[in-house]
Amino acid sequence: MSKQVIVYTTNDCIECTMVKQVLTQEGIAFEARNISTHAEYQKEVEKYGYLGVPITVVEGRAVKGFTNELKELIDLVKNKEA
């Protein structure tokens, strides 16, 4: 059973685009939530302790940006699907 992956994003965010591209390349389905068009999504981001995006969330674990921690989340999702 696959894990839900959420990517909080905004308009014209290059790093957000990179995160979404990597998830797509890895074959990981995700829900993109644009904080520019839905104020409630910004509040969700803040609950994770962040103000900016991209924020990637898997199983309640949130990671900001395009980092090694994102790679760990991708591995977590891929291992759960295997």
mmCIF file of N, CA and C in Angstrom:
data_model
loop_
_atom_site.group_PDB
_atom_site.id
_atom_site.type_symbol
_atom_site.label_atom_id
_atom_site.label_comp_id
_atom_site.label_asym_id
_atom_site.label_seq_id
_atom_site.Cartn_x
_atom_site.Cartn_y
_atom_site.Cartn_z
ATOM 1 N N MET A 1 0.851 -1.186 0.000
ATOM 2 C CA MET A 1 0.000 0.000 0.000
ATOM 3 C C MET A 1 0.889 1.239 0.000
ATOM 4 N N SER A 2 0.633 2.147 -0.912
ATOM 5 C CA SER A 2 1.497 3.316 -1.028
ATOM 6 C C SER A 2 1.169 4.359 0.030
ATOM 7 N N LYS A 3 2.157 5.124 0.360
ATOM 8 C CA LYS A 3 2.011 6.186 1.352
ATOM 9 C C LYS A 3 1.603 7.463 0.659
ATOM 10 N N GLN A 4 0.760 8.256 1.319
ATOM 11 C CA GLN A 4 0.374 9.539 0.753
ATOM 12 C C GLN A 4 1.548 10.501 0.850
ATOM 13 N N VAL A 5 1.834 11.151 -0.262
ATOM 14 C CA VAL A 5 2.900 12.138 -0.328
ATOM 15 C C VAL A 5 2.256 13.467 -0.699
ATOM 16 N N ILE A 6 2.555 14.492 0.095
ATOM 17 C CA ILE A 6 2.026 15.829 -0.156
ATOM 18 C C ILE A 6 3.207 16.768 -0.366
ATOM 19 N N VAL A 7 3.117 17.591 -1.408
ATOM 20 C CA VAL A 7 4.135 18.609 -1.649
ATOM 21 C C VAL A 7 3.439 19.968 -1.591
ATOM 22 N N TYR A 8 3.844 20.767 -0.620
ATOM 23 C CA TYR A 8 3.340 22.143 -0.528
ATOM 24 C C TYR A 8 4.216 22.999 -1.425
ATOM 25 N N THR A 9 3.589 23.782 -2.259
ATOM 26 C CA THR A 9 4.288 24.525 -3.296
ATOM 27 C C THR A 9 3.697 25.919 -3.429
ATOM 28 N N THR A 10 4.279 26.704 -4.297
ATOM 29 C CA THR A 10 3.755 28.028 -4.617
ATOM 30 C C THR A 10 4.093 28.333 -6.076
ATOM 31 N N ASN A 11 3.529 29.387 -6.592
ATOM 32 C CA ASN A 11 3.784 29.778 -7.972
ATOM 33 C C ASN A 11 5.234 30.240 -8.138
ATOM 34 N N ASP A 12 5.814 29.937 -9.283
ATOM 35 C CA ASP A 12 7.160 30.406 -9.642
ATOM 36 C C ASP A 12 8.242 29.997 -8.653
ATOM 37 N N CYS A 13 8.131 28.811 -8.096
ATOM 38 C CA CYS A 13 9.113 28.294 -7.137
ATOM 39 C C CYS A 13 9.943 27.215 -7.840
ATOM 40 N N ILE A 14 11.191 27.559 -8.156
ATOM 41 C CA ILE A 14 12.054 26.630 -8.888
ATOM 42 C C ILE A 14 12.337 25.376 -8.063
ATOM 43 N N GLU A 15 12.604 25.550 -6.789
ATOM 44 C CA GLU A 15 12.894 24.403 -5.938
ATOM 45 C C GLU A 15 11.672 23.486 -5.827
ATOM 46 N N CYS A 16 10.472 24.077 -5.792
ATOM 47 C CA CYS A 16 9.230 23.279 -5.766
ATOM 48 C C CYS A 16 9.136 22.433 -7.029
ATOM 49 N N THR A 17 9.438 23.039 -8.159
ATOM 50 C CA THR A 17 9.392 22.334 -9.437
ATOM 51 C C THR A 17 10.385 21.182 -9.439
ATOM 52 N N MET A 18 11.562 21.397 -8.885
ATOM 53 C CA MET A 18 12.579 20.347 -8.829
ATOM 54 C C MET A 18 12.102 19.168 -7.983
ATOM 55 N N VAL A 19 11.492 19.457 -6.838
ATOM 56 C CA VAL A 19 10.986 18.393 -5.962
ATOM 57 C C VAL A 19 9.930 17.575 -6.706
ATOM 58 N N LYS A 20 8.995 18.254 -7.353
ATOM 59 C CA LYS A 20 7.935 17.551 -8.076
ATOM 60 C C LYS A 20 8.501 16.725 -9.229
ATOM 61 N N GLN A 21 9.514 17.241 -9.916
ATOM 62 C CA GLN A 21 10.138 16.497 -11.013
ATOM 63 C C GLN A 21 10.805 15.224 -10.510
ATOM 64 N N VAL A 22 11.513 15.320 -9.399
ATOM 65 C CA VAL A 22 12.203 14.147 -8.854
ATOM 66 C C VAL A 22 11.182 13.093 -8.424
ATOM 67 N N LEU A 23 10.128 13.505 -7.756
ATOM 68 C CA LEU A 23 9.106 12.544 -7.342
ATOM 69 C C LEU A 23 8.489 11.865 -8.559
ATOM 70 N N THR A 24 8.218 12.638 -9.596
ATOM 71 C CA THR A 24 7.655 12.083 -10.822
ATOM 72 C C THR A 24 8.630 11.098 -11.460
ATOM 73 N N GLN A 25 9.905 11.465 -11.531
ATOM 74 C CA GLN A 25 10.920 10.584 -12.116
ATOM 75 C C GLN A 25 11.062 9.286 -11.334
ATOM 76 N N GLU A 26 10.853 9.364 -10.023
ATOM 77 C CA GLU A 26 10.966 8.183 -9.164
ATOM 78 C C GLU A 26 9.675 7.352 -9.176
ATOM 79 N N GLY A 27 8.662 7.840 -9.885
ATOM 80 C CA GLY A 27 7.397 7.115 -9.969
ATOM 81 C C GLY A 27 6.553 7.215 -8.714
ATOM 82 N N ILE A 28 6.737 8.289 -7.964
ATOM 83 C CA ILE A 28 6.006 8.472 -6.716
ATOM 84 C C ILE A 28 4.854 9.443 -6.943
ATOM 85 N N ALA A 29 3.649 8.968 -6.705
ATOM 86 C CA ALA A 29 2.472 9.825 -6.831
ATOM 87 C C ALA A 29 2.443 10.789 -5.649
ATOM 88 N N PHE A 30 2.000 12.014 -5.908
ATOM 89 C CA PHE A 30 1.930 13.005 -4.846
ATOM 90 C C PHE A 30 0.787 13.964 -5.113
ATOM 91 N N GLU A 31 0.378 14.623 -4.040
ATOM 92 C CA GLU A 31 -0.625 15.684 -4.145
ATOM 93 C C GLU A 31 0.095 17.005 -3.970
ATOM 94 N N ALA A 32 -0.029 17.892 -4.942
ATOM 95 C CA ALA A 32 0.565 19.222 -4.845
ATOM 96 C C ALA A 32 -0.466 20.164 -4.231
ATOM 97 N N ARG A 33 -0.059 20.876 -3.194
ATOM 98 C CA ARG A 33 -0.933 21.842 -2.525
ATOM 99 C C ARG A 33 -0.298 23.221 -2.632
ATOM 100 N N ASN A 34 -0.925 24.086 -3.418
ATOM 101 C CA ASN A 34 -0.393 25.417 -3.691
ATOM 102 C C ASN A 34 -0.841 26.390 -2.597
ATOM 103 N N ILE A 35 0.123 26.893 -1.831
ATOM 104 C CA ILE A 35 -0.213 27.813 -0.740
ATOM 105 C C ILE A 35 -0.595 29.198 -1.256
ATOM 106 N N SER A 36 -0.290 29.481 -2.521
ATOM 107 C CA SER A 36 -0.659 30.777 -3.103
ATOM 108 C C SER A 36 -2.150 30.874 -3.382
ATOM 109 N N THR A 37 -2.768 29.737 -3.640
ATOM 110 C CA THR A 37 -4.183 29.746 -4.013
ATOM 111 C C THR A 37 -5.105 29.241 -2.918
ATOM 112 N N HIS A 38 -4.553 28.652 -1.861
ATOM 113 C CA HIS A 38 -5.363 28.134 -0.762
ATOM 114 C C HIS A 38 -4.703 28.511 0.568
ATOM 115 N N ALA A 39 -5.281 29.469 1.257
ATOM 116 C CA ALA A 39 -4.705 29.947 2.525
ATOM 117 C C ALA A 39 -4.614 28.842 3.567
ATOM 118 N N GLU A 40 -5.544 27.881 3.527
ATOM 119 C CA GLU A 40 -5.509 26.806 4.520
ATOM 120 C C GLU A 40 -4.253 25.953 4.373
ATOM 121 N N TYR A 41 -3.701 25.876 3.161
ATOM 122 C CA TYR A 41 -2.470 25.112 2.966
ATOM 123 C C TYR A 41 -1.288 25.799 3.645
ATOM 124 N N GLN A 42 -1.261 27.130 3.645
ATOM 125 C CA GLN A 42 -0.202 27.855 4.354
ATOM 126 C C GLN A 42 -0.271 27.533 5.842
ATOM 127 N N LYS A 43 -1.478 27.453 6.389
ATOM 128 C CA LYS A 43 -1.640 27.113 7.805
ATOM 129 C C LYS A 43 -1.132 25.700 8.086
ATOM 130 N N GLU A 44 -1.366 24.781 7.148
ATOM 131 C CA GLU A 44 -0.857 23.419 7.309
ATOM 132 C C GLU A 44 0.665 23.416 7.338
ATOM 133 N N VAL A 45 1.283 24.189 6.450
ATOM 134 C CA VAL A 45 2.751 24.289 6.418
ATOM 135 C C VAL A 45 3.262 24.798 7.757
ATOM 136 N N GLU A 46 2.614 25.816 8.291
ATOM 137 C CA GLU A 46 3.034 26.401 9.571
ATOM 138 C C GLU A 46 2.901 25.404 10.713
ATOM 139 N N LYS A 47 1.936 24.507 10.656
ATOM 140 C CA LYS A 47 1.790 23.481 11.698
ATOM 141 C C LYS A 47 2.989 22.548 11.738
ATOM 142 N N TYR A 48 3.657 22.406 10.602
ATOM 143 C CA TYR A 48 4.877 21.588 10.558
ATOM 144 C C TYR A 48 6.103 22.377 10.998
ATOM 145 N N GLY A 49 5.918 23.666 11.312
ATOM 146 C CA GLY A 49 7.014 24.485 11.798
ATOM 147 C C GLY A 49 7.773 25.243 10.723
ATOM 148 N N TYR A 50 7.187 25.347 9.547
ATOM 149 C CA TYR A 50 7.836 26.047 8.440
ATOM 150 C C TYR A 50 6.990 27.222 7.976
ATOM 151 N N LEU A 51 7.644 28.160 7.319
ATOM 152 C CA LEU A 51 6.938 29.292 6.723
ATOM 153 C C LEU A 51 6.994 29.233 5.197
ATOM 154 N N GLY A 52 8.068 28.674 4.663
ATOM 155 C CA GLY A 52 8.249 28.636 3.215
ATOM 156 C C GLY A 52 8.056 27.253 2.635
ATOM 157 N N VAL A 53 8.195 27.183 1.327
ATOM 158 C CA VAL A 53 8.047 25.934 0.594
ATOM 159 C C VAL A 53 9.266 25.719 -0.301
ATOM 160 N N PRO A 54 9.497 24.557 -0.812
ATOM 161 C CA PRO A 54 8.636 23.387 -0.795
ATOM 162 C C PRO A 54 8.756 22.608 0.507
ATOM 163 N N ILE A 55 7.641 22.053 0.903
ATOM 164 C CA ILE A 55 7.589 21.138 2.034
ATOM 165 C C ILE A 55 7.023 19.836 1.501
ATOM 166 N N THR A 56 7.730 18.747 1.727
ATOM 167 C CA THR A 56 7.262 17.428 1.329
ATOM 168 C C THR A 56 6.918 16.667 2.596
ATOM 169 N N VAL A 57 5.724 16.066 2.619
ATOM 170 C CA VAL A 57 5.248 15.366 3.810
ATOM 171 C C VAL A 57 4.902 13.921 3.471
ATOM 172 N N VAL A 58 5.448 13.003 4.274
ATOM 173 C CA VAL A 58 5.128 11.581 4.184
ATOM 174 C C VAL A 58 4.941 11.070 5.600
ATOM 175 N N GLU A 59 3.808 10.448 5.871
ATOM 176 C CA GLU A 59 3.523 9.874 7.193
ATOM 177 C C GLU A 59 3.761 10.873 8.319
ATOM 178 N N GLY A 60 3.372 12.104 8.113
ATOM 179 C CA GLY A 60 3.522 13.124 9.145
ATOM 180 C C GLY A 60 4.919 13.697 9.279
ATOM 181 N N ARG A 61 5.863 13.198 8.513
ATOM 182 C CA ARG A 61 7.239 13.717 8.540
ATOM 183 C C ARG A 61 7.378 14.750 7.435
ATOM 184 N N ALA A 62 7.779 15.946 7.804
ATOM 185 C CA ALA A 62 7.906 17.046 6.853
ATOM 186 C C ALA A 62 9.374 17.387 6.624
ATOM 187 N N VAL A 63 9.703 17.616 5.361
ATOM 188 C CA VAL A 63 11.058 17.990 4.972
ATOM 189 C C VAL A 63 10.969 19.226 4.104
ATOM 190 N N LYS A 64 11.804 20.222 4.393
ATOM 191 C CA LYS A 64 11.809 21.445 3.595
ATOM 192 C C LYS A 64 12.910 21.374 2.557
ATOM 193 N N GLY A 65 12.531 21.716 1.341
ATOM 194 C CA GLY A 65 13.518 21.890 0.286
ATOM 195 C C GLY A 65 13.907 20.634 -0.447
ATOM 196 N N PHE A 66 14.968 20.810 -1.203
ATOM 197 C CA PHE A 66 15.523 19.773 -2.061
ATOM 198 C C PHE A 66 16.826 19.329 -1.405
ATOM 199 N N THR A 67 16.730 18.403 -0.441
ATOM 200 C CA THR A 67 17.867 18.053 0.412
ATOM 201 C C THR A 67 18.056 16.540 0.500
ATOM 202 N N ASN A 68 19.055 16.131 1.262
ATOM 203 C CA ASN A 68 19.264 14.704 1.517
ATOM 204 C C ASN A 68 18.085 14.115 2.283
ATOM 205 N N GLU A 69 17.450 14.922 3.117
ATOM 206 C CA GLU A 69 16.276 14.437 3.843
ATOM 207 C C GLU A 69 15.144 14.084 2.883
ATOM 208 N N LEU A 70 15.040 14.819 1.781
ATOM 209 C CA LEU A 70 14.042 14.488 0.766
ATOM 210 C C LEU A 70 14.354 13.117 0.178
ATOM 211 N N LYS A 71 15.624 12.850 -0.078
ATOM 212 C CA LYS A 71 16.036 11.538 -0.595
ATOM 213 C C LYS A 71 15.629 10.444 0.376
ATOM 214 N N GLU A 72 15.776 10.681 1.675
ATOM 215 C CA GLU A 72 15.375 9.702 2.683
ATOM 216 C C GLU A 72 13.868 9.442 2.622
ATOM 217 N N LEU A 73 13.074 10.499 2.427
ATOM 218 C CA LEU A 73 11.627 10.321 2.304
ATOM 219 C C LEU A 73 11.284 9.513 1.055
ATOM 220 N N ILE A 74 11.962 9.801 -0.038
ATOM 221 C CA ILE A 74 11.731 9.053 -1.278
ATOM 222 C C ILE A 74 12.056 7.580 -1.048
ATOM 223 N N ASP A 75 13.162 7.301 -0.391
ATOM 224 C CA ASP A 75 13.536 5.909 -0.109
ATOM 225 C C ASP A 75 12.487 5.249 0.792
ATOM 226 N N LEU A 76 11.978 5.982 1.763
ATOM 227 C CA LEU A 76 10.945 5.464 2.664
ATOM 228 C C LEU A 76 9.713 5.040 1.860
ATOM 229 N N VAL A 77 9.271 5.906 0.965
ATOM 230 C CA VAL A 77 8.089 5.616 0.154
ATOM 231 C C VAL A 77 8.347 4.422 -0.758
ATOM 232 N N LYS A 78 9.498 4.414 -1.400
ATOM 233 C CA LYS A 78 9.806 3.321 -2.341
ATOM 234 C C LYS A 78 9.942 1.988 -1.614
ATOM 235 N N ASN A 79 10.512 1.985 -0.419
ATOM 236 C CA ASN A 79 10.647 0.745 0.345
ATOM 237 C C ASN A 79 9.312 0.227 0.836
ATOM 238 N N LYS A 80 8.398 1.136 1.150
ATOM 239 C CA LYS A 80 7.064 0.732 1.599
ATOM 240 C C LYS A 80 6.256 0.139 0.456
ATOM 241 N N GLU A 81 6.521 0.586 -0.768
ATOM 242 C CA GLU A 81 5.784 0.099 -1.921
ATOM 243 C C GLU A 81 6.333 -1.237 -2.410
ATOM 244 N N ALA A 82 7.572 -1.524 -2.059
ATOM 245 C CA ALA A 82 8.211 -2.755 -2.548
ATOM 246 C C ALA A 82 7.648 -3.994 -1.875
#
